[in-house]
């Protein structure tokens, strides 16, 4: 009996998907489990917002969250995602400089987001903390978790930037970039959900 | 087969206990609990039938063709009849039946709100039950009498036979669960919530109840009793409970009262009509109207009462009542004498 | 035909084998042994470690059974009893069944799908260590009797700082978050492996049923673990820093914990159960000498159970006072979930009926599973009927249910799997006589120990009581239960003896002792480090029975295996898998450091260990210089 050589085996037709390596799949599943985590957190938020005992949400004495700053933060994150995308497009054409630029920009915008969040905390903590009321506990826990994800994402961006400087990526191989991008866009998407549920929705009930 | 025979042995004897014990879910004494017991039997017999079916099929399948050539493989495709009939049709029908029967049963819980219901507040504590009859308790038939003071007792819930009692359940600390198997299924006592449960007893008697939700060290000793009495007896009991504590009958008891109401006891217990106003432990105003001590842990006899005061921790380790070994013999006699008078 | 063995010209084949050996063998040093990424070694390690925890959890149960043997016994203090039953439940639920089933899955997955490794070998090493450390972390709580004592589902406020001020519950919250990292990592690994590394030709519909169950289990973990993590984080924040989540006076609600816990908890019990059914679906066809009847239905039933399992959690909360409309919905969903189980039971019965049953030991355990699961499943359906549940919830009836489905089903499947795959793992068969003794002792002990629990539950005995009075009709049952429990423990020990003895004295198994149908039997026992000298090319569901397999490429340019498309398993590319390195171990210790630091309130330890974790992650993912240059695709 002779062995079937590799070339004689049927090939997967879809060229684009066929280039996703296992790392990409791993990251996709990591995002899935993180999505479930944020769903649990936000689910808890709405659960407590809706229990009959909490007639006011946010409770009396805590104002509905202002929208200006979070919208600015949203803009920063969206821009950061855009910068990343722009850099990734660059390396797909072999433009390593554009990749480095895109990563640096994305990381900077991410850091900007974190600074704004710190500023917001400083401001809010003067009015209520996580021990005052369940509202505060959820607010800080949810945004804090997300902030931690952004911070981790920034570290990943810098790490990828370092790899880019070392010339690890070419037009033909930049799976690492795509994979990190998946995470970064995901964190971005989560923020949109958080803005809608934590900042915008209280204005409607 | 050998296995089945073995199974049957431990099955038969204790089954009898399951139907007749004082905590039996099947030996019921109220209309709602009867309904549940009937539902239980319905499902038990169905289960026996299904299990028997699976056993028979399994034995037949094993015996069916004992392999002659043990390693030959049969690759011929077979019909999916097994999966369709056994896997979908049969269980679909059975489950549909169970669900409908259960739902019909459920629909009869709780009885429609009735403003003549007797309302009782039951509050869980680690590890005893506070029982408080609402307002001029006795309900709209006026039997409560005029100018009713509060009726607060512990661990024994008196109800008139044949009448639906409305229980409002909550807790002072952790989650507990109210359960009187022969009368009523469980309902939890949750912090920050008040749960509404109906209870009724068809026949007079003393029905055992227990805390069913794990609540820490002495979850095992958080029993109570429901005492169902004819309406007249119930009203007598209620009237007696409404009064304050009896005056001590003799000097020994008077000495006991001082020890109790001015000493450590008063920091946890209330005795209406005295300075004792504690709320950590059960109300002792009519302690002697109850048959057990420490939520069903020990019988309420003078001997046990004395032993309990000196060494509560020996009977119920971890209970919030400390052992009080510092009372000397004379003091102890005085205390017991006073408590025995709290009828 | 054995795909581990040579095909083609002997000389060239020998050269191929030698090259593979150089690439795949774990070097014979202690450090290499410790940090190995070989899925077979790690799989066995998982199984052995989980088994040790099983003995430990079993011992805890046997001790608490002694206390319950008679009424009013005083062998244990209430503190000790509460810690024992909590740790018994926690150990069994978290450290035994899931890691055990995962261990089998990590061992078998590449062999069953014709790959050389899992998709993330280093992650596998890390998840093993994280499991081991988290298990030791939880168990260490017994030092000085500080073990968790809030029951395995730790309802708050009993577990809040106010009512549980000690360190006990901190072991629980932190230990389970730690373990969750391991479980999630392992599941992601399984999913990617099963979806992307199947041998060419093994389209999803040709995939063995155990893979379907592993896949469903792993996907369930990915979505079910986070609610638990969230609940635990909330609890720890509330305990340590007075955040408010469960305290009703400040806007919290203790029922939030119950919803989060059971939203995790019910999928979790199916996680502990589905892979066991998958194992049965491997064993029963082999010993019925015919392909599985209704293979596709069984695969669908597995996935359906996993899915519906996310919609039934409130059946653990029927007595909390939720509105009747909503509990009725969950009652209906809980009953619906019985249908896919029935599909599986009847598919097994049909397979046996249409086949010819060979009563070897794995098959005996499988048969016991079927009967015991029928009992356990039906008692589940009974508790799904709301008014009946109001009577039996929190009684020994539920304890009976959960042991019939877990000990009597999942663990029996594990024993079946031990007897079935031990020859593959070691090259030797387990002793039949000793195995029969073990089997009958276990079956008799199990049913004697757990069947009376139904009755004593109906007779009103609540669970989690450290003692009970005489005169309630409970004593006879309890004595039987204790005797049965010890008998069952003895039966377990007989298998342990068998496993240890047969390691040296067992009969040679050969590559395929059962003449089975799936790919793991097409390679040596135990398999070479690279599993298959030639990646198999698959053309059927039962390749070893109908000849639906051919040797494919040998792939010797590095530690390679094939990445194939998700549905049809057409070739995408050969991929290179990383070799072992030290960082997996370092990072496991670092994460352990984080949790120990948090437990002891030594914040600087936690922070330092956290930084070390980040640093070693960076090292871990920094590509080996040799790999940077390689082109993909
Ligand atoms: C392996 C784990 C496992 C499995 C598979 C199951 C399976 C099921 N479980 Fe169980 N369950 C647990 C583990 C498991 N459970 C645990 C650990 C607890 C307790 C947690 C605790 O409180 O500590 C629990 C508790 C529990 C409760 C809560 C009880 C209470 O606390 O009051 C309920 C209520 O509905 C329930 C229901 C079910 C149902 C309907 C199934 C179904 O999936 C069963 C379906 C299977 C069958 C029905 C048998 C096969 C089918 C046939 C032979 C066909 C014919 C049958 C019929 C027509 C009925 N389970
Ligand atoms: C997979 C799950 C699983 C398994 C296999 C078991 C196995 C056993 N369980 Fe348990 N059990 C649970 C999961 C499980 N259990 C859960 C989730 C709970 C609920 C906990 C809670 O309420 O929070 C529970 C609760 C529970 C209770 C109720 C406690 C209470 O409510 O107060 C009891 C009581 O009898 C019990 C008994 C047993 C027994 C006798 C075994 C036997 O099968 C054990 C067999 C014995 C062995 C396997 C040990 C053999 C080893 C030796 C004899 C020597 C060992 C030597 C060394 C370690 C060196 N279990
Ligand atoms: Cu109160 Cu258990
Ligand atoms: Cu469940």
CSV table of N, CA and C in Angstrom, one decimal, chain C residues 290-405:
chain,number,residue,atom,x,y,z
C,290,UNK,N,-21.6,-3.6,15.7
C,290,UNK,CA,-22.2,-3.0,14.6
C,290,UNK,C,-22.2,-1.4,14.8
C,291,UNK,N,-22.2,-0.7,13.7
C,291,UNK,CA,-22.2,0.8,13.9
C,291,UNK,C,-23.4,1.2,14.7
C,292,UNK,N,-23.3,2.4,15.3
C,292,UNK,CA,-24.3,3.0,16.1
C,292,UNK,C,-25.6,3.2,15.3
C,293,UNK,N,-26.7,2.7,15.9
C,293,UNK,CA,-28.0,3.0,15.2
C,293,UNK,C,-28.3,4.5,15.5
C,294,UNK,N,-28.8,5.1,14.5
C,294,UNK,CA,-29.2,6.5,14.7
C,294,UNK,C,-28.1,7.5,15.0
C,295,UNK,N,-26.9,7.2,14.4
C,295,UNK,CA,-25.7,8.0,14.7
C,295,UNK,C,-26.0,9.5,14.6
C,296,UNK,N,-26.6,9.9,13.5
C,296,UNK,CA,-26.9,11.4,13.4
C,296,UNK,C,-27.8,11.9,14.4
C,297,UNK,N,-28.8,11.1,14.8
C,297,UNK,CA,-29.8,11.6,15.8
C,297,UNK,C,-29.0,11.7,17.1
C,298,UNK,N,-28.1,10.8,17.4
C,298,UNK,CA,-27.4,10.9,18.7
C,298,UNK,C,-26.6,12.2,18.7
C,299,UNK,N,-25.9,12.4,17.6
C,299,UNK,CA,-25.1,13.6,17.5
C,299,UNK,C,-26.0,14.9,17.8
C,300,UNK,N,-27.1,14.9,17.1
C,300,UNK,CA,-28.0,16.0,17.3
C,300,UNK,C,-28.5,16.1,18.7
C,301,UNK,N,-28.8,14.9,19.3
C,301,UNK,CA,-29.4,14.9,20.6
C,301,UNK,C,-28.3,15.5,21.6
C,302,UNK,N,-27.1,15.2,21.3
C,302,UNK,CA,-26.0,15.7,22.2
C,302,UNK,C,-26.0,17.2,22.2
C,303,UNK,N,-26.0,17.7,21.0
C,303,UNK,CA,-25.9,19.2,20.8
C,303,UNK,C,-27.2,19.8,21.4
C,304,UNK,N,-28.3,19.2,21.2
C,304,UNK,CA,-29.6,19.7,21.7
C,304,UNK,C,-29.6,19.7,23.2
C,305,UNK,N,-29.1,18.7,23.8
C,305,UNK,CA,-29.0,18.7,25.3
C,305,UNK,C,-28.2,19.8,25.8
C,306,UNK,N,-27.1,20.0,25.2
C,306,UNK,CA,-26.2,21.1,25.6
C,306,UNK,C,-26.9,22.5,25.4
C,307,UNK,N,-27.6,22.6,24.3
C,307,UNK,CA,-28.3,23.9,24.1
C,307,UNK,C,-29.5,24.1,25.1
C,308,UNK,N,-30.4,23.2,25.2
C,308,UNK,CA,-31.5,23.3,26.0
C,308,UNK,C,-31.1,23.4,27.5
C,309,UNK,N,-29.9,22.8,27.8
C,309,UNK,CA,-29.4,22.9,29.1
C,309,UNK,C,-29.2,24.3,29.6
C,310,UNK,N,-29.1,25.3,28.7
C,310,UNK,CA,-28.9,26.7,29.1
C,310,UNK,C,-30.3,27.3,29.5
C,311,UNK,N,-31.4,26.6,29.3
C,311,UNK,CA,-32.7,27.2,29.5
C,311,UNK,C,-33.5,26.6,30.6
C,312,UNK,N,-32.8,25.9,31.5
C,312,UNK,CA,-33.6,25.2,32.5
C,312,UNK,C,-33.2,25.6,34.0
C,313,UNK,N,-32.3,26.6,34.1
C,313,UNK,CA,-31.7,26.7,35.4
C,313,UNK,C,-32.6,26.9,36.6
C,314,UNK,N,-33.8,27.6,36.3
C,314,UNK,CA,-34.7,27.9,37.4
C,314,UNK,C,-35.3,26.7,38.1
C,315,UNK,N,-35.1,25.5,37.5
C,315,UNK,CA,-35.7,24.3,38.2
C,315,UNK,C,-35.0,24.0,39.5
C,316,UNK,N,-33.8,24.7,39.7
C,316,UNK,CA,-33.2,24.6,41.0
C,316,UNK,C,-33.7,25.6,42.0
C,317,UNK,N,-34.6,26.5,41.5
C,317,UNK,CA,-35.1,27.6,42.3
C,317,UNK,C,-36.7,27.6,42.4
C,318,UNK,N,-37.3,26.5,42.2
C,318,UNK,CA,-38.7,26.4,42.3
C,318,UNK,C,-39.3,26.9,43.6
C,319,UNK,N,-38.6,26.7,44.7
C,319,UNK,CA,-39.1,27.1,46.0
C,319,UNK,C,-38.7,28.5,46.5
C,320,UNK,N,-38.1,29.3,45.5
C,320,UNK,CA,-37.7,30.6,46.0
C,320,UNK,C,-38.8,31.6,46.0
C,321,UNK,N,-40.0,31.2,45.4
C,321,UNK,CA,-41.1,32.2,45.4
C,321,UNK,C,-41.1,33.0,44.1
C,322,UNK,N,-40.5,32.5,43.0
C,322,UNK,CA,-40.7,33.2,41.7
C,322,UNK,C,-42.1,33.0,41.2
C,323,UNK,N,-42.5,33.9,40.3
C,323,UNK,CA,-43.9,33.8,39.8
C,323,UNK,C,-44.1,32.5,39.1
C,324,UNK,N,-45.4,32.0,39.2
C,324,UNK,CA,-45.7,30.7,38.7
C,324,UNK,C,-45.5,30.6,37.2
C,325,UNK,N,-45.8,31.6,36.5
C,325,UNK,CA,-45.7,31.6,35.1
C,325,UNK,C,-44.3,31.3,34.7
C,326,UNK,N,-43.4,31.9,35.3
C,326,UNK,CA,-42.0,31.7,34.8
C,326,UNK,C,-41.5,30.4,35.3
C,327,UNK,N,-41.9,29.9,36.5
C,327,UNK,CA,-41.4,28.6,36.8
C,327,UNK,C,-42.0,27.5,36.0
C,328,UNK,N,-43.2,27.7,35.5
C,328,UNK,CA,-43.9,26.7,34.6
C,328,UNK,C,-43.1,26.6,33.3
C,329,UNK,N,-42.6,27.7,32.8
C,329,UNK,CA,-41.8,27.6,31.6
C,329,UNK,C,-40.6,26.8,31.8
C,330,UNK,N,-39.9,27.0,33.0
C,330,UNK,CA,-38.7,26.2,33.2
C,330,UNK,C,-39.0,24.7,33.5
C,331,UNK,N,-40.2,24.5,34.0
C,331,UNK,CA,-40.6,23.1,34.2
C,331,UNK,C,-40.7,22.4,32.8
C,332,UNK,N,-41.4,23.1,31.9
C,332,UNK,CA,-41.6,22.5,30.6
C,332,UNK,C,-40.2,22.3,29.9
C,333,UNK,N,-39.3,23.3,30.0
C,333,UNK,CA,-38.0,23.1,29.4
C,333,UNK,C,-37.3,21.9,30.0
C,334,UNK,N,-37.4,21.8,31.3
C,334,UNK,CA,-36.7,20.7,31.9
C,334,UNK,C,-37.2,19.3,31.5
C,335,UNK,N,-38.5,19.3,31.2
C,335,UNK,CA,-39.0,18.0,30.7
C,335,UNK,C,-38.6,17.7,29.3
C,336,UNK,N,-38.6,18.8,28.5
C,336,UNK,CA,-38.2,18.7,27.1
C,336,UNK,C,-36.8,18.1,27.0
C,337,UNK,N,-35.9,18.4,27.9
C,337,UNK,CA,-34.5,18.0,27.8
C,337,UNK,C,-34.4,16.5,28.0
C,338,UNK,N,-35.5,15.8,28.5
C,338,UNK,CA,-35.5,14.4,28.6
C,338,UNK,C,-35.5,13.7,27.3
C,339,UNK,N,-36.1,14.4,26.3
C,339,UNK,CA,-36.2,13.8,25.0
C,339,UNK,C,-34.9,13.4,24.3
C,340,UNK,N,-34.0,14.4,24.2
C,340,UNK,CA,-32.7,13.9,23.7
C,340,UNK,C,-32.0,12.8,24.5
C,341,UNK,N,-32.2,12.8,25.8
C,341,UNK,CA,-31.6,11.7,26.6
C,341,UNK,C,-32.3,10.4,26.2
C,342,UNK,N,-33.6,10.4,26.0
C,342,UNK,CA,-34.3,9.2,25.6
C,342,UNK,C,-33.8,8.8,24.2
C,343,UNK,N,-33.5,9.7,23.3
C,343,UNK,CA,-33.0,9.3,22.0
C,343,UNK,C,-31.7,8.5,22.2
C,344,UNK,N,-30.9,9.0,23.1
C,344,UNK,CA,-29.6,8.3,23.3
C,344,UNK,C,-29.8,6.9,23.9
C,345,UNK,N,-30.6,6.9,24.9
C,345,UNK,CA,-30.9,5.5,25.5
C,345,UNK,C,-31.4,4.6,24.5
C,346,UNK,N,-32.4,5.0,23.7
C,346,UNK,CA,-32.9,4.0,22.8
C,346,UNK,C,-32.0,3.8,21.6
C,347,UNK,N,-31.2,4.7,21.3
C,347,UNK,CA,-30.2,4.4,20.2
C,347,UNK,C,-29.2,3.3,20.7
C,348,UNK,N,-28.8,3.4,22.0
C,348,UNK,CA,-27.9,2.4,22.5
C,348,UNK,C,-28.7,1.0,22.5
C,349,UNK,N,-29.9,1.0,23.0
C,349,UNK,CA,-30.6,-0.2,23.1
C,349,UNK,C,-30.8,-0.8,21.6
C,350,UNK,N,-31.1,0.1,20.7
C,350,UNK,CA,-31.3,-0.4,19.3
C,350,UNK,C,-30.0,-0.9,18.8
C,351,UNK,N,-28.9,-0.3,19.1
C,351,UNK,CA,-27.6,-0.8,18.6
C,351,UNK,C,-27.4,-2.2,19.1
C,352,UNK,N,-27.7,-2.4,20.4
C,352,UNK,CA,-27.5,-3.7,21.0
C,352,UNK,C,-28.4,-4.7,20.4
C,353,UNK,N,-29.6,-4.3,20.2
C,353,UNK,CA,-30.7,-5.2,19.6
C,353,UNK,C,-30.3,-5.6,18.2
C,354,UNK,N,-29.9,-4.7,17.4
C,354,UNK,CA,-29.5,-5.1,16.0
C,354,UNK,C,-28.1,-5.7,15.9
C,355,UNK,N,-27.4,-5.6,17.0
C,355,UNK,CA,-26.0,-6.1,16.9
C,355,UNK,C,-25.9,-7.4,17.7
C,356,UNK,N,-24.7,-7.8,18.0
C,356,UNK,CA,-24.5,-9.0,18.8
C,356,UNK,C,-23.6,-8.6,20.0
C,357,UNK,N,-24.2,-8.7,21.2
C,357,UNK,CA,-23.6,-8.1,22.3
C,357,UNK,C,-22.5,-9.0,22.8
C,358,UNK,N,-21.3,-8.4,23.1
C,358,UNK,CA,-20.2,-9.1,23.7
C,358,UNK,C,-20.0,-8.5,25.1
C,359,UNK,N,-20.1,-9.4,26.1
C,359,UNK,CA,-20.1,-8.8,27.5
C,359,UNK,C,-18.7,-8.7,28.0
C,360,UNK,N,-17.9,-7.8,27.5
C,360,UNK,CA,-16.7,-7.5,28.1
C,360,UNK,C,-16.8,-6.5,29.2
C,361,UNK,N,-15.8,-6.2,30.0
C,361,UNK,CA,-16.0,-5.3,31.1
C,361,UNK,C,-16.5,-3.9,30.8
C,362,UNK,N,-15.9,-3.3,29.8
C,362,UNK,CA,-16.4,-1.9,29.5
C,362,UNK,C,-17.9,-2.0,29.2
C,363,UNK,N,-18.3,-3.0,28.5
C,363,UNK,CA,-19.7,-3.1,28.2
C,363,UNK,C,-20.6,-3.3,29.4
C,364,UNK,N,-20.1,-4.1,30.4
C,364,UNK,CA,-20.9,-4.2,31.6
C,364,UNK,C,-21.1,-2.9,32.3
C,365,UNK,N,-20.0,-2.1,32.4
C,365,UNK,CA,-20.2,-0.8,33.0
C,365,UNK,C,-21.2,0.1,32.2
C,366,UNK,N,-21.1,-0.1,30.9
C,366,UNK,CA,-22.0,0.7,30.1
C,366,UNK,C,-23.5,0.3,30.3
C,367,UNK,N,-23.7,-1.0,30.5
C,367,UNK,CA,-25.1,-1.5,30.7
C,367,UNK,C,-25.6,-1.0,32.1
C,368,UNK,N,-24.7,-1.0,33.1
C,368,UNK,CA,-25.1,-0.4,34.4
C,368,UNK,C,-25.4,1.0,34.2
C,369,UNK,N,-24.6,1.7,33.5
C,369,UNK,CA,-24.9,3.2,33.2
C,369,UNK,C,-26.3,3.3,32.7
C,370,UNK,N,-26.7,2.5,31.7
C,370,UNK,CA,-28.0,2.7,31.1
C,370,UNK,C,-29.1,2.6,32.1
C,371,UNK,N,-29.0,1.5,32.9
C,371,UNK,CA,-30.1,1.3,33.9
C,371,UNK,C,-30.1,2.4,35.0
C,372,UNK,N,-28.9,2.8,35.4
C,372,UNK,CA,-28.8,3.7,36.5
C,372,UNK,C,-29.2,5.1,36.0
C,373,UNK,N,-28.8,5.4,34.8
C,373,UNK,CA,-29.1,6.7,34.2
C,373,UNK,C,-30.6,6.8,34.0
C,374,UNK,N,-31.3,5.7,33.7
C,374,UNK,CA,-32.7,5.8,33.5
C,374,UNK,C,-33.3,6.2,34.8
C,375,UNK,N,-32.9,5.5,35.9
C,375,UNK,CA,-33.4,5.9,37.2
C,375,UNK,C,-33.1,7.4,37.6
C,376,UNK,N,-31.9,7.8,37.4
C,376,UNK,CA,-31.5,9.1,37.7
C,376,UNK,C,-32.2,10.2,36.9
C,377,UNK,N,-32.3,9.8,35.6
C,377,UNK,CA,-33.0,10.8,34.7
C,377,UNK,C,-34.5,10.9,35.0
C,378,UNK,N,-35.1,9.8,35.3
C,378,UNK,CA,-36.5,9.9,35.6
C,378,UNK,C,-36.8,10.7,36.9
C,379,UNK,N,-35.9,10.5,37.9
C,379,UNK,CA,-36.1,11.2,39.2
C,379,UNK,C,-35.9,12.7,38.9
C,380,UNK,N,-35.0,13.0,37.9
C,380,UNK,CA,-34.9,14.4,37.5
C,380,UNK,C,-36.2,15.0,36.9
C,381,UNK,N,-36.8,14.2,36.1
C,381,UNK,CA,-38.1,14.6,35.5
C,381,UNK,C,-39.1,14.8,36.6
C,382,UNK,N,-39.1,13.9,37.6
C,382,UNK,CA,-40.1,14.0,38.6
C,382,UNK,C,-39.9,15.4,39.4
C,383,UNK,N,-38.6,15.7,39.6
C,383,UNK,CA,-38.4,17.0,40.3
C,383,UNK,C,-38.7,18.2,39.4
C,384,UNK,N,-38.8,17.9,38.1
C,384,UNK,CA,-39.1,19.0,37.2
C,384,UNK,C,-40.6,19.4,37.3
C,385,UNK,N,-41.4,18.5,37.9
C,385,UNK,CA,-42.8,18.8,38.1
C,385,UNK,C,-42.9,19.6,39.3
C,386,UNK,N,-43.3,20.9,39.2
C,386,UNK,CA,-43.1,21.9,40.2
C,386,UNK,C,-43.7,21.5,41.6
C,387,UNK,N,-45.0,21.1,41.7
C,387,UNK,CA,-45.6,20.9,43.0
C,387,UNK,C,-44.8,19.7,43.7
C,388,UNK,N,-44.4,18.7,42.9
C,388,UNK,CA,-43.7,17.6,43.5
C,388,UNK,C,-42.3,18.1,44.0
C,389,UNK,N,-41.7,19.0,43.2
C,389,UNK,CA,-40.4,19.5,43.7
C,389,UNK,C,-40.5,20.3,45.0
C,390,UNK,N,-41.6,21.0,45.1
C,390,UNK,CA,-41.8,21.7,46.4
C,390,UNK,C,-41.7,20.7,47.6
C,391,UNK,N,-42.1,19.5,47.4
C,391,UNK,CA,-41.9,18.5,48.5
C,391,UNK,C,-40.5,18.0,48.5
C,392,UNK,N,-39.9,17.6,47.4
C,392,UNK,CA,-38.7,16.9,47.5
C,392,UNK,C,-37.4,17.7,47.4
C,393,UNK,N,-37.6,19.0,47.0
C,393,UNK,CA,-36.3,19.7,46.9
C,393,UNK,C,-35.6,19.8,48.2
C,394,UNK,N,-34.3,19.9,48.2
C,394,UNK,CA,-33.5,20.0,49.4
C,394,UNK,C,-33.8,18.8,50.3
C,395,UNK,N,-34.2,17.7,49.8
C,395,UNK,CA,-34.2,16.4,50.6
C,395,UNK,C,-33.3,15.4,49.9
C,396,UNK,N,-33.2,14.3,50.6
C,396,UNK,CA,-32.3,13.2,50.0
C,396,UNK,C,-32.8,12.7,48.7
C,397,UNK,N,-34.1,13.0,48.3
C,397,UNK,CA,-34.5,12.6,47.0
C,397,UNK,C,-33.6,13.2,45.9
C,398,UNK,N,-33.3,14.5,46.1
C,398,UNK,CA,-32.5,15.2,45.2
C,398,UNK,C,-31.0,14.6,45.3
C,399,UNK,N,-30.6,14.3,46.5
C,399,UNK,CA,-29.3,13.7,46.6
C,399,UNK,C,-29.2,12.4,45.8
C,400,UNK,N,-30.3,11.6,45.9
C,400,UNK,CA,-30.4,10.4,45.1
C,400,UNK,C,-30.3,10.7,43.7
C,401,UNK,N,-31.1,11.6,43.2
C,401,UNK,CA,-31.1,12.0,41.8
C,401,UNK,C,-29.7,12.3,41.3
C,402,UNK,N,-29.0,13.2,42.1
C,402,UNK,CA,-27.7,13.7,41.6
C,402,UNK,C,-26.7,12.6,41.6
C,403,UNK,N,-26.8,11.7,42.6
C,403,UNK,CA,-25.8,10.6,42.6
C,403,UNK,C,-26.1,9.6,41.5
C,404,UNK,N,-27.3,9.3,41.2
C,404,UNK,CA,-27.6,8.4,40.1
C,404,UNK,C,-27.1,8.9,38.8
C,405,UNK,N,-27.2,10.2,38.6
C,405,UNK,CA,-26.8,10.7,37.3
C,405,UNK,C,-25.2,11.0,37.3
